[in-house]
Short mmCIF file of C-alpha atoms and ligand atoms in Angstrom, two decimals:
data_model
loop_
_atom_site.label_atom_id
_atom_site.label_comp_id
_atom_site.label_asym_id
_atom_site.label_seq_id
_atom_site.Cartn_x
_atom_site.Cartn_y
_atom_site.Cartn_z
CA MET Q 91 -8.60 5.07 16.32
CA VAL Q 92 -5.23 6.18 14.92
CA GLN Q 93 -4.87 3.18 12.61
CA ASP Q 94 -8.25 3.78 10.94
CA ILE Q 95 -7.53 7.46 10.40
CA ILE Q 96 -4.13 6.62 8.87
CA THR Q 97 -5.70 4.10 6.46
CA GLN Q 98 -8.59 6.33 5.45
CA TYR Q 99 -6.40 9.38 5.03
CA ILE Q 100 -3.83 7.65 2.82
CA ASP Q 101 -6.60 6.01 0.75
CA SER Q 102 -8.01 9.51 0.15
CA GLN Q 103 -4.63 10.91 -0.93
CA ARG Q 104 -3.67 8.46 -3.69
CA GLY Q 105 -3.96 11.04 -6.46
CA ALA Q 106 -2.11 13.71 -4.47
CA MET Q 107 0.71 11.29 -3.63
CA LEU Q 108 1.16 10.32 -7.26
CA SER Q 109 1.19 13.92 -8.43
CA LEU Q 110 3.85 14.89 -5.86
CA LEU Q 111 5.88 11.88 -6.99
CA GLU Q 112 5.44 12.93 -10.62
CA LYS Q 113 6.64 16.47 -9.84
CA MET Q 114 9.73 15.14 -8.08
CA VAL Q 115 10.61 12.52 -10.72
CA ASN Q 116 10.18 15.08 -13.50
CA THR Q 117 12.74 17.33 -11.80
CA ASP Q 118 16.27 16.34 -12.82
CA SER Q 119 18.02 15.91 -9.48
CA GLY Q 120 21.28 14.09 -10.12
CA SER Q 121 23.94 14.65 -7.48
CA TYR Q 122 25.58 17.28 -9.71
CA THR Q 123 22.31 19.06 -10.64
CA THR Q 124 22.34 21.41 -7.67
CA ASP Q 125 19.33 23.53 -8.69
CA GLY Q 126 17.22 20.41 -9.30
CA VAL Q 127 18.07 18.93 -5.90
CA LEU Q 128 17.20 22.31 -4.34
CA LYS Q 129 13.85 22.22 -6.12
CA VAL Q 130 13.17 18.78 -4.63
CA ALA Q 131 14.14 20.18 -1.21
CA GLY Q 132 11.56 22.91 -1.85
CA PHE Q 133 8.79 20.35 -2.51
CA ILE Q 134 9.73 18.62 0.76
CA SER Q 135 9.79 21.86 2.79
CA ASP Q 136 6.38 22.78 1.40
CA VAL Q 137 4.99 19.73 3.20
CA LEU Q 138 7.10 19.84 6.36
CA LEU Q 139 6.85 23.52 7.28
CA PRO Q 140 3.03 23.58 7.64
CA LEU Q 141 3.37 20.44 9.81
CA GLY Q 142 5.41 22.47 12.29
CA PHE Q 143 8.80 21.04 11.39
CA ASP Q 144 11.85 23.18 11.89
CA VAL Q 145 13.63 22.91 8.52
CA GLN Q 146 17.32 23.74 8.12
CA MET Q 147 19.63 23.47 5.10
CA LEU Q 148 23.08 22.12 6.03
CA PRO Q 149 25.90 23.42 3.83
CA SER Q 150 27.81 21.11 1.49
CA SER Q 151 31.16 22.11 0.01
CA LYS Q 152 30.44 20.35 -3.28
CA TYR Q 153 26.75 19.48 -3.74
CA ALA Q 154 23.38 21.05 -2.96
CA PRO Q 155 22.78 21.63 0.76
CA HIS Q 156 21.33 18.77 2.79
CA LEU Q 157 17.90 19.07 4.41
CA LEU Q 158 17.51 18.54 8.16
CA ALA Q 159 14.05 18.79 9.70
CA ARG Q 160 12.81 18.15 13.21
CA ARG Q 161 9.65 18.29 15.21
CA ARG Q 162 9.08 17.68 18.90
CA GLY Q 163 6.29 15.53 20.27
CA SER Q 164 5.03 14.50 23.69
CA GLY Q 165 6.63 11.04 24.05
CA SER Q 166 10.04 9.64 24.95
CA LYS Q 167 11.51 8.17 21.74
CA LYS Q 168 13.71 9.97 19.25
CA LEU Q 169 13.22 8.69 15.71
CA MET Q 170 15.50 9.67 12.87
CA PHE Q 171 14.57 9.14 9.23
CA LEU Q 172 17.23 9.04 6.53
CA GLY Q 173 16.89 9.46 2.81
CA HIS Q 174 18.45 11.19 -0.16
CA MET Q 175 17.23 13.77 -2.65
CA ASP Q 176 19.82 13.08 -5.34
CA THR Q 177 19.65 10.50 -8.14
CA VAL Q 178 22.33 9.01 -10.41
CA PHE Q 179 20.86 10.53 -13.57
CA ASP Q 180 22.23 13.32 -15.75
CA GLU Q 181 20.38 16.46 -16.67
CA GLY Q 182 17.88 15.89 -19.47
CA THR Q 183 16.85 12.40 -18.30
CA ALA Q 184 13.49 13.60 -16.96
CA LYS Q 185 12.67 15.11 -20.34
CA ARG Q 186 13.76 12.00 -22.21
CA ARG Q 187 11.75 9.57 -20.08
CA PRO Q 188 9.34 11.44 -17.82
CA PHE Q 189 7.21 9.90 -15.07
CA CYS Q 190 4.62 7.44 -16.32
CA ILE Q 191 2.47 4.62 -14.99
CA GLU Q 192 1.97 1.39 -16.92
CA GLY Q 193 0.59 -1.93 -15.73
CA GLY Q 194 0.68 -1.03 -12.04
CA LYS Q 195 4.27 0.21 -12.17
CA ALA Q 196 5.54 3.79 -12.06
CA TYR Q 197 8.64 4.69 -14.07
CA GLY Q 198 10.97 7.67 -14.33
CA PRO Q 199 14.42 8.79 -13.15
CA GLY Q 200 14.81 8.22 -9.42
CA VAL Q 201 11.24 6.99 -8.97
CA CYS Q 202 12.44 4.02 -6.93
CA ASP Q 203 15.79 5.33 -5.67
CA MET Q 204 14.38 7.18 -3.91
CA GLN Q 205 11.77 9.82 -4.65
CA ALA Q 206 8.96 7.39 -3.79
CA GLY Q 207 10.54 6.82 -0.36
CA ILE Q 208 10.42 10.57 0.27
CA VAL Q 209 6.76 10.84 -0.78
CA CYS Q 210 5.98 7.79 1.36
CA LEU Q 211 7.45 9.42 4.49
CA LEU Q 212 5.87 12.83 3.85
CA TYR Q 213 2.38 11.37 3.53
CA ALA Q 214 2.90 9.15 6.58
CA LEU Q 215 3.60 12.37 8.51
CA LEU Q 216 0.53 14.04 7.01
CA ALA Q 217 -1.55 11.02 8.06
CA LEU Q 218 -0.26 11.26 11.63
CA GLU Q 219 -1.11 14.96 11.63
CA GLU Q 220 -4.64 14.06 10.48
CA ALA Q 221 -4.84 11.61 13.41
CA GLY Q 222 -3.47 14.24 15.81
CA TYR Q 223 -0.66 11.86 16.79
CA THR Q 224 2.48 13.25 18.46
CA GLY Q 225 3.52 10.36 20.73
CA TYR Q 226 7.25 10.55 19.93
CA GLU Q 227 9.77 12.78 21.68
CA GLU Q 228 11.35 13.87 18.42
CA LEU Q 229 10.96 13.13 14.73
CA LYS Q 230 14.04 14.04 12.77
CA ILE Q 231 14.55 13.80 9.02
CA LEU Q 232 17.87 14.04 7.21
CA PHE Q 233 17.63 14.05 3.41
CA ASN Q 234 21.09 14.44 1.90
CA SER Q 235 22.07 15.49 -1.60
CA ASP Q 236 25.15 13.32 -2.19
CA GLU Q 237 24.18 9.76 -1.21
CA GLU Q 238 24.82 8.61 -4.75
CA ARG Q 239 28.36 9.98 -4.36
CA GLY Q 240 29.06 8.00 -1.19
CA SER Q 241 27.66 10.77 1.07
CA GLU Q 242 30.97 12.51 0.73
CA THR Q 243 29.84 15.78 2.36
CA SER Q 244 26.96 14.48 4.51
CA GLU Q 245 28.59 11.57 6.33
CA GLN Q 246 29.65 13.83 9.22
CA TYR Q 247 26.08 15.17 9.64
CA ILE Q 248 24.61 11.66 9.52
CA ILE Q 249 26.98 10.40 12.21
CA GLU Q 250 26.45 13.46 14.38
CA GLU Q 251 22.64 13.41 14.14
CA CYS Q 252 22.20 9.66 14.56
CA GLY Q 253 24.20 9.84 17.80
CA LYS Q 254 21.38 11.98 19.23
CA SER Q 255 18.66 9.51 18.14
CA ASP Q 256 17.31 6.25 19.55
CA MET Q 257 16.90 4.61 16.14
CA VAL Q 258 17.37 5.23 12.43
CA LEU Q 259 14.79 4.39 9.76
CA VAL Q 260 16.03 4.49 6.18
CA MET Q 261 13.57 5.15 3.35
CA GLU Q 262 15.55 3.40 0.59
CA PRO Q 263 13.34 1.26 -1.68
CA GLY Q 264 11.87 -2.01 -0.45
CA MET Q 265 12.60 -5.07 -2.55
CA PRO Q 266 10.20 -7.36 -4.43
CA GLY Q 267 9.13 -10.04 -1.96
CA ASP Q 268 8.00 -7.36 0.53
CA TYR Q 269 11.52 -7.08 1.90
CA VAL Q 270 13.09 -4.61 4.28
CA VAL Q 271 16.76 -4.79 5.20
CA ILE Q 272 18.30 -5.17 8.67
CA GLU Q 273 21.60 -6.56 7.39
CA ARG Q 274 23.53 -4.94 4.57
CA GLN Q 275 26.91 -5.39 2.94
CA GLY Q 276 29.65 -2.92 3.73
CA GLY Q 277 32.04 -1.66 1.14
CA GLY Q 278 34.61 0.82 0.06
CA ILE Q 279 36.47 2.40 -2.82
CA PHE Q 280 40.27 2.64 -2.75
CA ASN Q 281 42.78 4.10 -5.19
CA LEU Q 282 46.20 2.54 -5.72
CA ASP Q 283 49.10 4.30 -7.39
CA ILE Q 284 52.19 2.31 -8.38
CA GLN Q 285 55.29 4.24 -9.28
CA GLY Q 286 58.07 2.65 -11.39
CA LYS Q 287 60.67 4.12 -13.72
CA PRO Q 288 60.57 4.52 -17.51
CA ALA Q 289 63.24 3.15 -19.87
CA HIS Q 290 63.57 2.05 -23.48
CA ALA Q 291 62.03 -1.43 -23.64
CA GLY Q 292 64.60 -2.64 -26.17
CA ALA Q 293 67.79 -0.64 -25.61
CA CYS Q 294 68.01 -0.66 -21.80
CA PRO Q 295 65.08 -2.47 -20.18
CA LEU Q 296 67.06 -3.12 -16.99
CA ASP Q 297 67.24 0.63 -16.37
CA GLY Q 298 63.46 0.70 -15.97
CA ILE Q 299 61.18 -0.37 -13.10
CA HIS Q 300 58.12 -2.09 -14.52
CA ALA Q 301 54.99 -0.67 -12.86
CA ILE Q 302 52.63 -2.93 -14.86
CA ASP Q 303 54.55 -6.04 -13.81
CA GLU Q 304 54.13 -4.91 -10.20
CA ALA Q 305 50.44 -4.22 -10.82
CA ALA Q 306 49.90 -7.73 -12.21
CA HIS Q 307 51.34 -9.30 -9.05
CA LYS Q 308 49.33 -7.00 -6.83
CA ILE Q 309 46.06 -7.66 -8.66
CA LEU Q 310 46.41 -11.42 -8.23
CA ALA Q 311 47.31 -11.00 -4.55
CA LEU Q 312 44.40 -8.60 -3.99
CA HIS Q 313 41.90 -10.85 -5.76
CA GLY Q 314 43.20 -13.73 -3.64
CA LEU Q 315 41.55 -12.03 -0.64
CA THR Q 316 38.10 -12.69 -2.11
CA ASP Q 317 35.96 -15.38 -0.50
CA LEU Q 318 32.40 -14.99 -1.75
CA SER Q 319 31.13 -17.79 0.51
CA LEU Q 320 32.04 -15.54 3.45
CA GLY Q 321 30.66 -12.42 1.76
CA ARG Q 322 34.00 -10.70 1.28
CA SER Q 323 35.58 -9.55 -1.93
CA VAL Q 324 38.25 -7.32 -3.41
CA SER Q 325 38.01 -6.40 -7.08
CA VAL Q 326 40.21 -4.13 -9.17
CA GLY Q 327 37.62 -2.41 -11.35
CA VAL Q 328 39.72 0.24 -13.11
CA ILE Q 329 43.31 0.07 -14.30
CA GLU Q 330 45.31 2.63 -16.24
CA GLY Q 331 49.02 2.56 -16.95
CA GLY Q 332 51.81 2.79 -19.45
CA THR Q 333 52.23 5.08 -22.43
CA ARG Q 334 53.81 3.16 -25.35
CA SER Q 335 54.54 -0.51 -25.95
CA ASN Q 336 58.26 0.26 -26.33
CA ILE Q 337 58.57 2.02 -22.96
CA ILE Q 338 58.90 0.22 -19.62
CA PRO Q 339 55.81 1.62 -17.88
CA GLU Q 340 56.43 4.19 -15.19
CA HIS Q 341 53.05 4.40 -13.51
CA VAL Q 342 49.83 2.44 -12.90
CA PHE Q 343 46.61 3.67 -11.35
CA MET Q 344 43.93 1.30 -10.05
CA GLU Q 345 40.50 1.69 -8.50
CA ILE Q 346 39.64 -1.07 -6.07
CA ASP Q 347 36.22 -2.17 -4.80
CA LEU Q 348 36.05 -3.87 -1.38
CA ARG Q 349 32.99 -5.63 0.10
CA ALA Q 350 32.38 -7.29 3.45
CA ARG Q 351 29.38 -8.77 5.23
CA PHE Q 352 30.89 -8.35 8.70
CA HIS Q 353 32.70 -5.35 10.11
CA HIS Q 354 35.69 -7.38 11.40
CA ASP Q 355 36.14 -8.83 7.88
CA GLY Q 356 36.11 -5.33 6.39
CA ILE Q 357 38.82 -4.20 8.80
CA ALA Q 358 40.89 -7.37 8.14
CA LEU Q 359 40.56 -6.91 4.37
CA MET Q 360 41.77 -3.33 4.60
CA GLU Q 361 44.79 -4.45 6.68
CA LYS Q 362 45.67 -7.24 4.25
CA MET Q 363 45.24 -4.90 1.31
CA GLN Q 364 47.71 -2.50 2.92
CA GLU Q 365 50.20 -5.37 3.40
CA ILE Q 366 49.97 -6.24 -0.30
CA VAL Q 367 50.43 -2.58 -1.21
CA ASP Q 368 53.49 -2.35 1.03
CA THR Q 369 55.07 -5.44 -0.60
CA SER Q 370 57.23 -4.73 -3.66
CA TYR Q 371 57.08 -7.73 -5.99
CA VAL Q 372 59.19 -5.77 -8.48
CA PRO Q 373 62.10 -4.22 -6.59
CA GLY Q 374 62.13 -0.43 -6.66
CA THR Q 375 58.40 0.14 -7.16
CA GLU Q 376 56.60 2.39 -4.70
CA SER Q 377 52.89 2.04 -4.06
CA THR Q 378 50.37 4.27 -2.32
CA LEU Q 379 46.88 3.24 -1.25
CA THR Q 380 44.26 5.96 -0.73
CA LYS Q 381 40.88 5.35 0.88
CA VAL Q 382 38.18 7.18 -1.09
CA MET Q 383 35.37 5.95 1.15
CA TYR Q 384 34.36 3.01 3.33
CA ARG Q 385 30.88 2.20 4.63
CA PRO Q 386 30.91 -0.51 7.30
CA PRO Q 387 28.28 -3.26 6.96
CA ILE Q 388 24.92 -3.22 8.72
CA GLU Q 389 25.09 -6.27 10.95
CA LYS Q 390 22.09 -8.13 12.29
CA THR Q 391 22.36 -6.71 15.79
CA PRO Q 392 19.77 -7.30 18.54
CA GLY Q 393 18.78 -3.62 18.15
CA ASN Q 394 18.13 -4.02 14.42
CA GLN Q 395 16.19 -7.23 15.02
CA ALA Q 396 14.03 -5.52 17.63
CA LEU Q 397 13.23 -2.75 15.14
CA TYR Q 398 12.18 -5.40 12.64
CA GLN Q 399 9.92 -7.15 15.19
CA THR Q 400 8.10 -3.86 15.83
CA LEU Q 401 7.67 -3.44 12.08
CA VAL Q 402 6.15 -6.93 11.88
CA THR Q 403 3.66 -5.94 14.60
CA ALA Q 404 2.60 -2.84 12.66
CA ALA Q 405 2.41 -4.79 9.38
CA ARG Q 406 0.19 -7.49 10.94
CA LYS Q 407 -2.25 -4.89 12.23
CA LEU Q 408 -2.55 -3.46 8.72
CA GLY Q 409 -2.56 -6.84 6.96
CA ILE Q 410 0.51 -5.84 4.92
CA PRO Q 411 3.14 -8.53 4.25
CA VAL Q 412 6.73 -7.82 5.25
CA ASN Q 413 9.94 -9.89 5.24
CA GLU Q 414 13.57 -9.19 6.07
CA THR Q 415 16.64 -9.96 4.01
CA TYR Q 416 20.39 -9.46 3.65
CA CYS Q 417 21.31 -7.06 0.88
CA GLY Q 418 24.40 -6.20 -1.11
CA GLY Q 419 25.28 -2.58 -1.86
CA GLY Q 420 25.58 0.14 0.75
CA SER Q 421 23.31 2.89 2.03
CA ASP Q 422 23.58 5.62 4.64
CA GLY Q 423 22.18 3.13 7.14
CA ASN Q 424 25.65 1.57 7.07
CA TYR Q 425 27.05 4.64 8.83
CA THR Q 426 24.39 4.74 11.53
CA SER Q 427 24.43 1.02 12.28
CA ALA Q 428 28.23 1.17 12.64
CA GLN Q 429 27.67 3.84 15.33
CA GLY Q 430 25.65 1.28 17.29
CA ILE Q 431 22.32 2.97 16.61
CA PRO Q 432 19.56 0.42 15.79
CA THR Q 433 18.89 0.79 12.06
CA ILE Q 434 16.32 -0.58 9.64
CA ASP Q 435 16.58 0.03 5.91
CA SER Q 436 14.48 -0.25 2.74
CA LEU Q 437 11.24 0.92 4.33
CA GLY Q 438 10.29 2.75 1.11
CA PRO Q 439 7.91 1.60 -1.63
CA ILE Q 440 8.86 -1.63 -3.38
CA GLY Q 441 10.73 -1.40 -6.65
CA SER Q 442 13.73 -2.56 -8.58
CA LEU Q 443 16.31 -1.92 -11.32
CA GLU Q 444 17.63 1.22 -9.61
CA HIS Q 445 20.27 3.19 -11.51
CA THR Q 446 18.90 2.00 -14.88
CA ASP Q 447 16.33 3.31 -17.38
CA GLU Q 448 14.01 0.42 -16.40
CA GLU Q 449 13.81 1.49 -12.74
CA TYR Q 450 10.25 1.19 -11.35
CA ILE Q 451 8.10 1.01 -8.24
CA LEU Q 452 4.94 -1.00 -7.70
CA VAL Q 453 2.31 1.75 -7.45
CA GLU Q 454 0.23 -0.03 -4.77
CA SER Q 455 3.30 -0.29 -2.54
CA LEU Q 456 3.52 3.51 -2.43
CA PHE Q 457 0.27 3.46 -0.44
CA SER Q 458 0.85 0.28 1.58
CA ARG Q 459 4.37 1.26 2.66
CA CYS Q 460 3.07 4.74 3.52
CA LYS Q 461 0.44 3.28 5.87
CA LEU Q 462 3.08 0.98 7.30
CA THR Q 463 5.50 3.87 7.91
CA ALA Q 464 2.82 5.89 9.70
CA LEU Q 465 1.72 3.05 11.98
CA TYR Q 466 5.36 2.05 12.53
CA ILE Q 467 6.05 5.51 13.98
CA VAL Q 468 3.15 4.96 16.38
CA GLU Q 469 4.35 1.48 17.41
CA LEU Q 470 7.96 2.63 17.83
CA SER Q 471 6.94 5.58 19.95
CA SER Q 472 4.80 3.63 22.40
ZN1 ZN F 758 19.22 5.24 -2.74
#
């Protein structure tokens, strides 16, 4: 029976899974470390090619190429897996704090976010190969190299590829409490430039146009859009402006963070933000808002809920606990869900403290989530 083969196979591969994870974590693969990300892509290809996957590298204008792999099966469902090969860590981090296991937790740069999710998926595919299972129409994997930079150069590929899939399964880390995510906050980054006019602050202040005065009004108006009880917020996180205390400041630059739980709130916030930008509180100032990126929220759609119910079925068969939750912070699942493609996120091994030196995964969850991923593919395909 497929389930027994999956379980036995993954139980027999514990050492191999940990050593692949160790190799990946000990490879510096920050978004800007192109050769390291390429090395990780190499480790992944080494597993996928012998499994009969067609592996392609998609060009990126700024980061390492993204990896797209696909394999055809005999069924009627097209499954797309999403993940990322890059981490937030600088070169030298792997040497400073290499992979280690202590008290049932594995540590190291990117171990949780999300090298363990990659290992989890690869061994789920190996387990299905062991069981001779090919009941899907297509298995597609897109591992990008710039997720930690807002998927700047991979967003177009993600949107294009998910449109040809029936569902998207994201291998971001699971959360303590056995959580997966079918509802996730949306958010964006915006830049605001305010242009005024310089003048001597003592001799002829009226000749100047005070950009910082304008910025102060705008910040209060922007922050007034926040309503945390409704899951929406606007926060000015960076502000730069002025040159000397005795000069009326000519220019202010701000970086703005926007969050929304629902797509219509995100759109409304962006419209209201533009209205505030277009209002001159200090006559003569000119302001320009630039969208750096925006990821719409993952909403709890019927399609996402159905994906979760199938996961619960697979988890029950394996005796593995699973729960669903709402989560702040974005992932590439935000793009696919906004396209109307059923999306489930955080299927990877359970861990926490991503983007910090204390980042970890629970070692046992590497194996349990791997079994779950393999059986989930079977359940979704049938
Ligand atoms: Zn991640």
